[in-house]
Amino acid sequence: MFSNKGVTISISDDEADELGRLRARARRKRKKHNGPRIKAEWTRRIKRLLIRYWFFLLLVPAIGLLLYEASRIGRGTSNADNRTTDAENVRMGFDSQIRMMPSLDKRSEGNLNRLDPTTRVIGGVRERCLKLLPPEEIQLLVVSTTKESLSPIKNVIYISRNEALHEGGEMIIPEQQTEATRFNMFTGNQTSEQRDESFKVNETVQVHCGFYSQNGGFNISNEDKLYMETCQVVVATCAFGGGDDLYQPIGMEESSFSKVCYVAFWDSITLHTQESEGHMVGQDRTIGKWRIVVVNNLPFTDQRLNGKIPKMLGHRLFPHAKYSIWVDSKSQFRRDPMGVLEALLWRSNSVLAISEHGARSSVYDEAKAVVKKNKATPEEVEIQMTQYHIDGLPEDKRFNGKKALSEASVIVREHTPITNLFMCLWFNEVVRFTSRDQLSFPYVLWRLKVLKNINMFPVCTRKDLVNSMGHIRKAKPLMKAG
């Protein structure tokens, strides 16, 4: 109690406790009211940051996701490329061949010895690009007997007489023959008139087709010639100038070994290059399944042009062969040859099978691409295209019902008068103009209209036929013509 000088207020202990609780409750209520204000302030700040930096917030996760997916693709490609077919190779008896395989760079080693089929989707159904017979049926295949040809061309005579003029013991090339055409003692000196005449269809035709004289070059030993005369079915390749390694064929049936010749044409440069890397030719002149034929006195300084001789003139190198399969040196042949003949020639009643070009259809578009990629000089391409334009070659993308442009790394053909003539005409065009045979193929196909039963197979079929390795090194040019 206070004195009566002031107001007397009596406070009990219970009242004091109640007053403390009321004060505490008031303090708690004030805190509750401050919370939403602080929260709202932070919300506004976050919104401002999001508005200002939203682009970076999206960019960082996107970059992270991209890097992650790239690493997954890299691992997946590596795993897929390194799949092996050892079990299949053991079954085919190729262990010794695999040990002889040349070393490859990492870009191509994933393709080596792959036997998996190439497929594509047609009408919603996935099918194999190259439909081969079952192995047991391939083993029963034999080289078919020559049937009577329906072609109007029955006989091809290869011009071999000496057309050059001689004066004082020296050969004089006629004026119309320029160095740019690259005609020589191997090719003969084809005039423009003879070129036009060679395209005319008669029962018997005469045509320049290499092997112009005994002194023309491309010399092969008598032992190799005797071997080549025994071949009825040939798989051929070549590597001049040491440009590519040799890849052993795979995927064959045992029965094909006795039916097919495998011949690789080398020059001395390639022989030296391979021997320096430990790839020695055996006493039987073979490396694995390949018979190595060393060619001397190559007729052209351009190694690409030398390579056209075994590629296009197989009927002259193998005079008794009925069928041949050409494979570029950058590829590994991976199918049974007899099965390939049945699938690409016999089944469709074709005499020539060649891959369509994957990127373009018009020869004029291809000419632009050749110049752009520095595969030939603009001047020589312009000369060729100008001549074709004068001759009336249209810009059509299809001739005789076939795609005009080919990719000629794999050529499968029967050696008949019409296909032999076609290959001679094609060879003469690459000699006269550029070595890019894609440019001259549609021209010859267009002019030789009687050749209709051609199988222009799609790119995916070519990929099923070979494993593409790419060129290993640049070919060394010859110092001088032979």
Coordinates of C-alpha atoms in Angstrom, one line a residue:
M1 CA 0.0 0.0 0.0
F2 CA 1.1 3.5 -0.8
S3 CA 0.6 6.5 1.5
N4 CA -2.6 8.5 1.1
K5 CA -0.7 11.4 -0.4
G6 CA -1.3 9.7 -3.8
V7 CA -3.7 7.4 -5.3
T8 CA -3.8 4.1 -3.6
I9 CA -3.7 1.0 -6.0
S10 CA -3.6 -2.4 -4.6
I11 CA -1.8 -5.1 -6.8
S12 CA -1.8 -8.7 -6.0
D13 CA 0.7 -11.3 -7.2
D14 CA -1.9 -12.9 -9.6
E15 CA -2.6 -9.5 -11.1
A16 CA 1.1 -8.9 -11.7
D17 CA 1.5 -12.3 -13.5
E18 CA -1.5 -11.5 -15.6
L19 CA -0.1 -8.1 -16.6
G20 CA 3.3 -9.7 -17.6
R21 CA 1.5 -12.2 -19.8
L22 CA -0.5 -9.5 -21.5
R23 CA 2.7 -7.6 -22.3
A24 CA 4.5 -10.7 -23.6
R25 CA 1.4 -11.4 -25.8
A26 CA 1.6 -7.9 -27.2
R27 CA 5.3 -8.3 -28.0
R28 CA 4.5 -11.6 -29.8
K29 CA 1.7 -10.0 -31.8
R30 CA 4.1 -7.2 -32.9
K31 CA 6.6 -9.8 -34.1
K32 CA 3.9 -11.5 -36.1
H33 CA 3.0 -8.3 -37.9
N34 CA 6.7 -7.7 -38.8
G35 CA 7.2 -11.1 -40.5
P36 CA 5.0 -10.5 -43.6
R37 CA 6.6 -7.2 -44.3
I38 CA 10.1 -8.7 -44.3
K39 CA 8.9 -11.6 -46.5
A40 CA 7.3 -9.3 -49.0
E41 CA 10.5 -7.3 -49.2
W42 CA 12.6 -10.4 -50.0
T43 CA 10.0 -11.5 -52.6
R44 CA 10.3 -8.1 -54.3
R45 CA 14.1 -8.3 -54.4
I46 CA 14.0 -11.9 -55.8
K47 CA 11.6 -10.8 -58.5
R48 CA 13.8 -8.0 -59.5
L49 CA 16.8 -10.3 -59.7
L50 CA 14.9 -12.8 -61.8
I51 CA 13.8 -10.1 -64.2
R52 CA 17.3 -8.7 -64.5
Y53 CA 19.2 -12.0 -64.8
W54 CA 16.7 -14.5 -66.2
F55 CA 18.8 -15.1 -69.4
F56 CA 21.8 -16.2 -67.4
L57 CA 19.7 -18.4 -65.2
L58 CA 18.5 -20.3 -68.2
L59 CA 21.8 -20.3 -70.0
V60 CA 23.9 -22.0 -67.3
P61 CA 21.6 -25.2 -67.1
A62 CA 21.4 -25.3 -70.9
I63 CA 25.2 -25.4 -71.2
G64 CA 25.5 -28.0 -68.6
L65 CA 22.9 -30.2 -70.3
L66 CA 24.6 -29.8 -73.7
L67 CA 28.0 -30.8 -72.3
Y68 CA 26.4 -33.8 -70.6
E69 CA 24.7 -35.0 -73.8
A70 CA 27.9 -34.4 -75.8
S71 CA 29.9 -36.6 -73.4
R72 CA 27.2 -39.3 -73.7
I73 CA 27.3 -39.3 -77.5
G74 CA 31.1 -39.5 -77.5
R75 CA 31.0 -42.5 -75.2
G76 CA 28.2 -44.1 -77.2
T77 CA 30.0 -43.6 -80.5
S78 CA 33.3 -45.0 -79.1
N79 CA 31.5 -48.1 -77.8
A80 CA 29.6 -48.7 -81.0
D81 CA 32.7 -48.2 -83.2
N82 CA 34.8 -50.6 -81.1
R83 CA 32.4 -53.5 -81.4
T84 CA 34.3 -56.5 -82.8
T85 CA 33.3 -59.4 -84.9
D86 CA 36.1 -61.8 -83.6
A87 CA 33.7 -64.7 -83.3
E88 CA 32.6 -64.3 -86.9
N89 CA 36.2 -63.9 -88.1
V90 CA 37.2 -67.0 -86.3
R91 CA 34.4 -68.9 -87.9
M92 CA 35.5 -67.7 -91.4
G93 CA 39.1 -68.6 -90.7
F94 CA 40.5 -65.1 -90.9
D95 CA 42.7 -65.1 -87.8
S96 CA 45.9 -65.0 -89.8
Q97 CA 44.6 -62.2 -91.9
I98 CA 43.7 -60.0 -89.0
R99 CA 47.2 -60.3 -87.7
M100 CA 48.4 -58.9 -91.0
M101 CA 46.1 -55.9 -90.8
P102 CA 48.0 -52.6 -91.1
S103 CA 47.8 -50.1 -88.3
L104 CA 45.1 -47.5 -88.6
D105 CA 44.5 -44.1 -87.1
K106 CA 41.7 -43.8 -84.6
R107 CA 39.4 -42.2 -87.1
S108 CA 39.1 -45.4 -89.1
E109 CA 40.0 -48.3 -86.8
G110 CA 36.4 -48.5 -85.6
N111 CA 35.2 -49.5 -89.1
L112 CA 37.7 -52.3 -89.6
N113 CA 36.3 -55.8 -89.8
R114 CA 32.7 -54.8 -89.1
L115 CA 30.3 -57.4 -90.5
D116 CA 27.0 -55.9 -89.1
P117 CA 24.4 -55.3 -91.9
T118 CA 23.4 -51.8 -93.0
T119 CA 19.6 -51.3 -92.8
R120 CA 17.1 -48.7 -93.8
V121 CA 13.4 -48.0 -93.2
I122 CA 11.0 -48.6 -96.1
G123 CA 7.3 -48.1 -95.6
G124 CA 7.7 -48.1 -91.9
V125 CA 9.6 -51.5 -91.9
R126 CA 13.4 -51.7 -91.3
E127 CA 15.0 -53.8 -94.0
R128 CA 18.6 -54.7 -94.9
C129 CA 20.1 -52.7 -97.7
L130 CA 21.9 -55.6 -99.4
K131 CA 19.7 -58.7 -99.4
L132 CA 22.0 -61.6 -99.7
L133 CA 21.1 -65.2 -100.0
P134 CA 21.6 -67.4 -96.9
P135 CA 25.1 -68.7 -96.5
E136 CA 24.1 -72.3 -97.5
E137 CA 22.7 -71.0 -100.7
I138 CA 25.6 -68.8 -101.5
Q139 CA 27.9 -71.8 -101.2
L140 CA 26.0 -73.5 -104.1
L141 CA 26.4 -70.5 -106.5
V142 CA 28.5 -71.1 -109.6
V143 CA 29.7 -68.7 -112.3
S144 CA 26.8 -68.7 -114.7
T145 CA 27.3 -69.7 -118.3
T146 CA 27.3 -66.9 -120.8
K147 CA 23.9 -66.4 -122.2
E148 CA 23.2 -64.9 -125.6
S149 CA 23.3 -61.1 -125.3
L150 CA 20.4 -59.0 -126.5
S151 CA 22.7 -56.0 -126.9
P152 CA 23.2 -54.8 -130.5
I153 CA 27.0 -54.7 -129.8
K154 CA 28.5 -58.1 -130.3
N155 CA 32.2 -57.4 -130.6
V156 CA 34.6 -54.8 -129.5
I157 CA 37.9 -54.3 -131.2
Y158 CA 40.6 -52.4 -129.3
I159 CA 42.6 -50.1 -131.5
S160 CA 46.3 -50.9 -131.3
R161 CA 47.8 -49.7 -134.5
N162 CA 50.4 -46.9 -134.3
E163 CA 48.7 -43.7 -135.2
A164 CA 51.6 -41.4 -134.4
L165 CA 53.7 -40.0 -137.2
H166 CA 57.4 -40.6 -137.1
E167 CA 60.1 -38.4 -138.4
G168 CA 63.8 -39.0 -137.9
G169 CA 63.0 -41.7 -135.4
E170 CA 61.1 -39.4 -133.1
M171 CA 57.4 -39.7 -132.5
I172 CA 55.3 -36.6 -133.3
I173 CA 51.9 -36.2 -131.7
P174 CA 49.3 -34.8 -134.1
E175 CA 48.5 -31.2 -133.6
Q176 CA 45.0 -31.9 -132.2
Q177 CA 46.6 -33.8 -129.3
T178 CA 47.6 -31.5 -126.6
E179 CA 49.4 -32.3 -123.3
A180 CA 46.2 -31.4 -121.4
T181 CA 44.5 -34.5 -122.8
R182 CA 47.3 -36.7 -121.4
F183 CA 47.2 -39.1 -124.4
N184 CA 50.3 -41.2 -124.7
M185 CA 51.7 -44.5 -125.9
F186 CA 49.4 -46.3 -123.4
T187 CA 46.2 -44.7 -124.4
G188 CA 46.7 -44.0 -128.1
N189 CA 46.0 -40.6 -129.6
Q190 CA 42.3 -40.5 -130.0
T191 CA 41.1 -37.6 -132.2
S192 CA 37.8 -35.8 -131.7
E193 CA 36.4 -37.5 -134.7
Q194 CA 37.4 -40.9 -133.4
R195 CA 35.8 -40.0 -130.1
D196 CA 32.5 -39.3 -131.7
E197 CA 32.7 -42.4 -133.8
S198 CA 33.3 -44.6 -130.8
F199 CA 29.9 -43.8 -129.4
K200 CA 28.1 -45.1 -132.5
V201 CA 26.3 -48.4 -132.0
N202 CA 27.2 -51.2 -134.4
E203 CA 27.5 -54.9 -134.2
T204 CA 31.3 -54.5 -134.2
V205 CA 32.9 -51.3 -132.8
Q206 CA 36.5 -50.1 -132.6
V207 CA 37.7 -48.0 -129.7
H208 CA 40.8 -46.8 -128.0
C209 CA 41.1 -48.7 -124.7
G210 CA 44.6 -48.5 -123.2
F211 CA 47.4 -50.9 -123.9
Y212 CA 48.3 -48.8 -127.0
S213 CA 51.6 -50.6 -127.6
Q214 CA 54.1 -52.9 -125.9
N215 CA 56.0 -49.7 -124.9
G216 CA 53.0 -48.0 -123.5
G217 CA 53.7 -48.7 -119.9
F218 CA 51.8 -50.5 -117.1
N219 CA 54.2 -53.5 -117.3
I220 CA 53.3 -56.6 -115.4
S221 CA 55.5 -59.7 -115.0
N222 CA 54.8 -62.8 -117.0
E223 CA 54.1 -64.8 -113.9
D224 CA 51.4 -62.4 -112.8
K225 CA 49.9 -62.3 -116.3
L226 CA 49.6 -66.1 -116.3
Y227 CA 47.9 -66.0 -112.9
M228 CA 45.5 -63.2 -114.1
E229 CA 44.5 -65.3 -117.1
T230 CA 43.2 -68.0 -114.9
C231 CA 40.7 -65.7 -113.1
Q232 CA 37.0 -66.0 -113.9
V233 CA 35.7 -63.8 -111.0
V234 CA 37.9 -61.0 -109.8
V235 CA 37.8 -58.6 -106.8
A236 CA 40.4 -55.9 -107.6
T237 CA 41.8 -52.9 -105.9
C238 CA 45.0 -50.8 -106.3
A239 CA 47.2 -48.4 -104.3
F240 CA 49.7 -46.3 -106.3
G241 CA 52.1 -43.8 -104.8
G242 CA 51.9 -45.4 -101.3
G243 CA 48.6 -43.6 -100.6
D244 CA 46.6 -46.4 -98.8
D245 CA 47.1 -49.6 -96.8
L246 CA 45.7 -53.0 -97.8
Y247 CA 42.6 -54.2 -96.1
Q248 CA 41.8 -57.9 -96.0
P249 CA 38.4 -59.0 -97.4
I250 CA 36.0 -60.4 -94.9
G251 CA 32.6 -62.0 -94.8
M252 CA 33.3 -64.6 -97.5
E253 CA 32.1 -68.2 -97.5
E254 CA 34.7 -70.9 -97.7
S255 CA 33.4 -72.1 -101.1
S256 CA 34.3 -68.7 -102.6
F257 CA 38.0 -69.0 -102.0
S258 CA 38.4 -71.4 -105.0
K259 CA 36.1 -69.3 -107.3
V260 CA 37.4 -65.8 -106.8
C261 CA 40.7 -64.0 -107.4
Y262 CA 41.7 -61.2 -105.1
V263 CA 44.2 -58.9 -106.9
A264 CA 45.8 -55.7 -105.5
F265 CA 47.8 -53.6 -108.0
W266 CA 50.8 -51.8 -106.4
D267 CA 53.7 -49.8 -107.8
S268 CA 57.2 -49.8 -106.4
I269 CA 56.4 -46.8 -104.1
T270 CA 53.6 -48.6 -102.4
L271 CA 55.6 -51.8 -102.2
H272 CA 58.4 -49.9 -100.4
T273 CA 56.0 -48.0 -98.1
Q274 CA 54.3 -51.3 -97.0
E275 CA 57.6 -53.2 -96.6
S276 CA 58.9 -50.3 -94.4
E277 CA 55.9 -50.8 -92.1
G278 CA 56.5 -54.5 -91.9
H279 CA 53.9 -55.7 -94.4
M280 CA 55.9 -58.1 -96.5
V281 CA 54.8 -59.9 -99.6
G282 CA 55.1 -63.7 -99.3
Q283 CA 56.9 -66.1 -101.6
D284 CA 53.6 -66.9 -103.2
R285 CA 53.2 -63.1 -104.0
T286 CA 50.3 -62.7 -101.5
I287 CA 49.5 -60.8 -98.4
G288 CA 46.6 -62.6 -96.8
K289 CA 44.0 -63.2 -99.5
W290 CA 45.3 -60.6 -101.9
R291 CA 47.6 -61.4 -104.8
I292 CA 50.0 -58.5 -105.0
V293 CA 50.7 -57.5 -108.6
V294 CA 53.5 -54.9 -108.8
V295 CA 53.2 -52.7 -111.9
N296 CA 56.2 -51.0 -113.4
N297 CA 56.4 -48.0 -115.8
L298 CA 53.1 -46.4 -114.9
P299 CA 52.0 -44.3 -117.9
F300 CA 50.8 -41.2 -116.1
T301 CA 52.3 -38.7 -113.7
D302 CA 48.8 -38.3 -112.1
Q303 CA 48.5 -41.3 -109.7
R304 CA 44.7 -40.9 -109.8
L305 CA 44.7 -41.5 -113.5
N306 CA 47.0 -44.5 -113.1
G307 CA 44.4 -45.9 -110.7
K308 CA 41.7 -45.7 -113.4
I309 CA 43.5 -48.4 -115.4
P310 CA 42.6 -51.4 -113.0
K311 CA 39.4 -49.7 -112.1
M312 CA 38.0 -49.3 -115.6
L313 CA 40.0 -51.7 -117.8
G314 CA 39.7 -54.9 -115.8
H315 CA 38.4 -56.6 -119.0
R316 CA 41.8 -55.9 -120.5
L317 CA 43.9 -57.0 -117.5
F318 CA 41.8 -60.2 -116.9
P319 CA 41.1 -61.4 -120.5
H320 CA 39.2 -64.5 -119.5
A321 CA 37.3 -63.1 -116.5
K322 CA 33.5 -63.1 -116.7
Y323 CA 32.8 -60.9 -113.7
S324 CA 34.7 -58.3 -111.7
I325 CA 34.2 -56.3 -108.5
W326 CA 36.2 -53.1 -108.1
V327 CA 36.8 -51.8 -104.6
D328 CA 38.6 -48.5 -104.0
S329 CA 41.7 -48.7 -101.8
K330 CA 40.1 -46.6 -99.0
S331 CA 37.5 -49.4 -98.5
Q332 CA 37.4 -52.9 -97.0
F333 CA 35.3 -55.4 -98.9
R334 CA 33.1 -57.3 -96.5
R335 CA 30.7 -59.5 -98.4
D336 CA 30.9 -62.8 -100.2
P337 CA 31.6 -62.0 -103.9
M338 CA 29.4 -64.7 -105.3
G339 CA 26.6 -63.5 -103.1
V340 CA 27.1 -60.0 -104.3
L341 CA 27.0 -61.0 -108.0
E342 CA 23.7 -62.8 -107.4
A343 CA 22.2 -59.9 -105.4
L344 CA 23.3 -57.0 -107.7
L345 CA 23.5 -58.6 -111.2
W346 CA 21.8 -62.0 -111.6
R347 CA 18.7 -61.3 -109.6
S348 CA 17.9 -58.1 -111.5
N349 CA 19.3 -59.3 -114.8
S350 CA 21.8 -56.5 -114.8
V351 CA 25.3 -56.3 -116.4
L352 CA 26.6 -53.3 -114.4
A353 CA 25.9 -52.3 -110.8
I354 CA 27.2 -49.0 -109.4
S355 CA 26.3 -46.9 -106.4
E356 CA 24.2 -43.8 -106.8
H357 CA 25.8 -40.5 -105.7
G358 CA 24.6 -39.6 -102.2
A359 CA 24.7 -35.8 -102.4
R360 CA 23.9 -34.7 -105.9
S361 CA 22.2 -35.8 -109.1
S362 CA 23.2 -33.3 -111.8
V363 CA 26.7 -33.4 -113.4
Y364 CA 26.7 -29.6 -113.5
D365 CA 26.1 -29.4 -109.8
E366 CA 28.9 -32.0 -109.3
A367 CA 31.3 -29.9 -111.4
K368 CA 30.7 -26.9 -109.1
A369 CA 31.4 -29.1 -106.0
V370 CA 34.6 -30.5 -107.6
V371 CA 35.9 -27.0 -108.1
K372 CA 34.8 -25.8 -104.6
K373 CA 36.5 -28.8 -102.9
N374 CA 39.7 -28.3 -105.0
K375 CA 39.4 -31.8 -106.5
A376 CA 40.3 -30.3 -110.0
T377 CA 41.2 -26.9 -111.3
P378 CA 38.5 -24.6 -112.5
E379 CA 40.0 -24.4 -115.9
E380 CA 40.0 -28.1 -116.7
V381 CA 36.5 -28.5 -115.3
E382 CA 35.3 -25.6 -117.4
I383 CA 36.8 -27.2 -120.5
Q384 CA 35.0 -30.5 -119.8
M385 CA 31.6 -29.0 -119.0
T386 CA 31.8 -26.7 -122.0
Q387 CA 32.4 -29.6 -124.2
Y388 CA 29.5 -31.6 -122.7
H389 CA 27.3 -28.6 -123.1
I390 CA 28.2 -28.3 -126.8
D391 CA 27.5 -32.0 -127.2
G392 CA 24.1 -31.4 -125.8
L393 CA 24.4 -33.1 -122.4
P394 CA 21.2 -32.0 -120.6
E395 CA 20.9 -31.0 -116.9
D396 CA 18.6 -33.9 -116.3
K397 CA 19.0 -35.8 -113.1
R398 CA 18.0 -39.1 -114.6
F399 CA 19.2 -40.8 -117.9
N400 CA 17.5 -44.0 -119.3
G401 CA 15.5 -44.2 -116.1
K402 CA 18.6 -44.2 -113.9
K403 CA 20.1 -41.5 -111.6
A404 CA 22.6 -39.5 -113.6
L405 CA 25.3 -39.3 -111.1
S406 CA 27.2 -42.2 -109.5
E407 CA 29.6 -42.7 -106.7
A408 CA 32.1 -45.1 -108.2
S409 CA 34.0 -46.6 -105.3
V410 CA 32.4 -50.0 -105.9
I411 CA 31.7 -51.3 -109.4
V412 CA 30.2 -54.7 -110.0
R413 CA 29.9 -55.9 -113.6
E414 CA 29.7 -58.7 -116.1
H415 CA 32.4 -58.6 -118.8
T416 CA 30.2 -58.3 -121.9
P417 CA 30.9 -56.4 -125.1
I418 CA 28.5 -53.6 -124.1
T419 CA 30.0 -53.1 -120.6
N420 CA 33.5 -53.4 -122.0
L421 CA 32.8 -50.7 -124.5
F422 CA 31.2 -48.5 -121.7
M423 CA 34.3 -48.8 -119.6
C424 CA 36.6 -48.0 -122.5
L425 CA 34.6 -44.9 -123.3
W426 CA 34.6 -43.9 -119.7
F427 CA 38.3 -44.3 -119.4
N428 CA 38.9 -42.2 -122.5
E429 CA 36.9 -39.4 -121.0
V430 CA 39.0 -39.2 -117.8
V431 CA 42.1 -39.2 -120.0
R432 CA 40.8 -36.5 -122.2
F433 CA 39.4 -34.3 -119.4
T434 CA 39.7 -34.6 -115.6
S435 CA 40.4 -37.6 -113.4
R436 CA 37.1 -37.0 -111.5
D437 CA 35.2 -40.0 -113.0
Q438 CA 31.9 -38.8 -111.5
L439 CA 31.9 -36.0 -114.1
S440 CA 32.3 -38.3 -117.1
F441 CA 30.0 -41.2 -116.0
P442 CA 26.7 -39.5 -116.8
Y443 CA 28.0 -38.3 -120.2
V444 CA 28.9 -41.8 -121.3
L445 CA 25.7 -43.2 -119.9
W446 CA 23.7 -40.5 -121.8
R447 CA 25.5 -41.1 -125.1
L448 CA 25.6 -44.9 -125.0
K449 CA 21.8 -45.2 -124.8
V450 CA 21.8 -49.0 -125.5
L451 CA 23.2 -49.7 -122.1
K452 CA 20.0 -49.9 -120.1
N453 CA 20.2 -52.9 -117.7
I454 CA 22.2 -51.0 -115.1
N455 CA 21.6 -51.5 -111.3
M456 CA 22.2 -48.1 -109.7
F457 CA 22.0 -49.2 -106.1
P458 CA 21.4 -46.8 -103.2
V459 CA 24.2 -45.5 -101.0
C460 CA 23.2 -47.7 -98.1
T461 CA 23.8 -50.8 -100.2
R462 CA 27.4 -49.5 -100.9
K463 CA 27.8 -49.1 -97.1
D464 CA 26.7 -52.7 -96.7
L465 CA 29.3 -53.8 -99.3
V466 CA 32.3 -52.1 -97.8
N467 CA 33.8 -50.6 -94.6
S468 CA 34.9 -47.1 -95.5
M469 CA 38.3 -46.3 -94.0
G470 CA 39.2 -43.1 -95.7
H471 CA 42.6 -42.3 -97.3
I472 CA 45.5 -42.9 -95.0
R473 CA 48.1 -40.7 -96.6
K474 CA 48.6 -38.6 -99.7
A475 CA 49.8 -40.5 -102.7
K476 CA 53.2 -39.6 -104.0
P477 CA 53.2 -38.5 -107.7
L478 CA 55.6 -39.9 -110.3
M479 CA 58.5 -37.8 -111.2
K480 CA 57.9 -38.3 -114.9
A481 CA 55.6 -40.3 -117.2
G482 CA 56.5 -43.7 -118.3

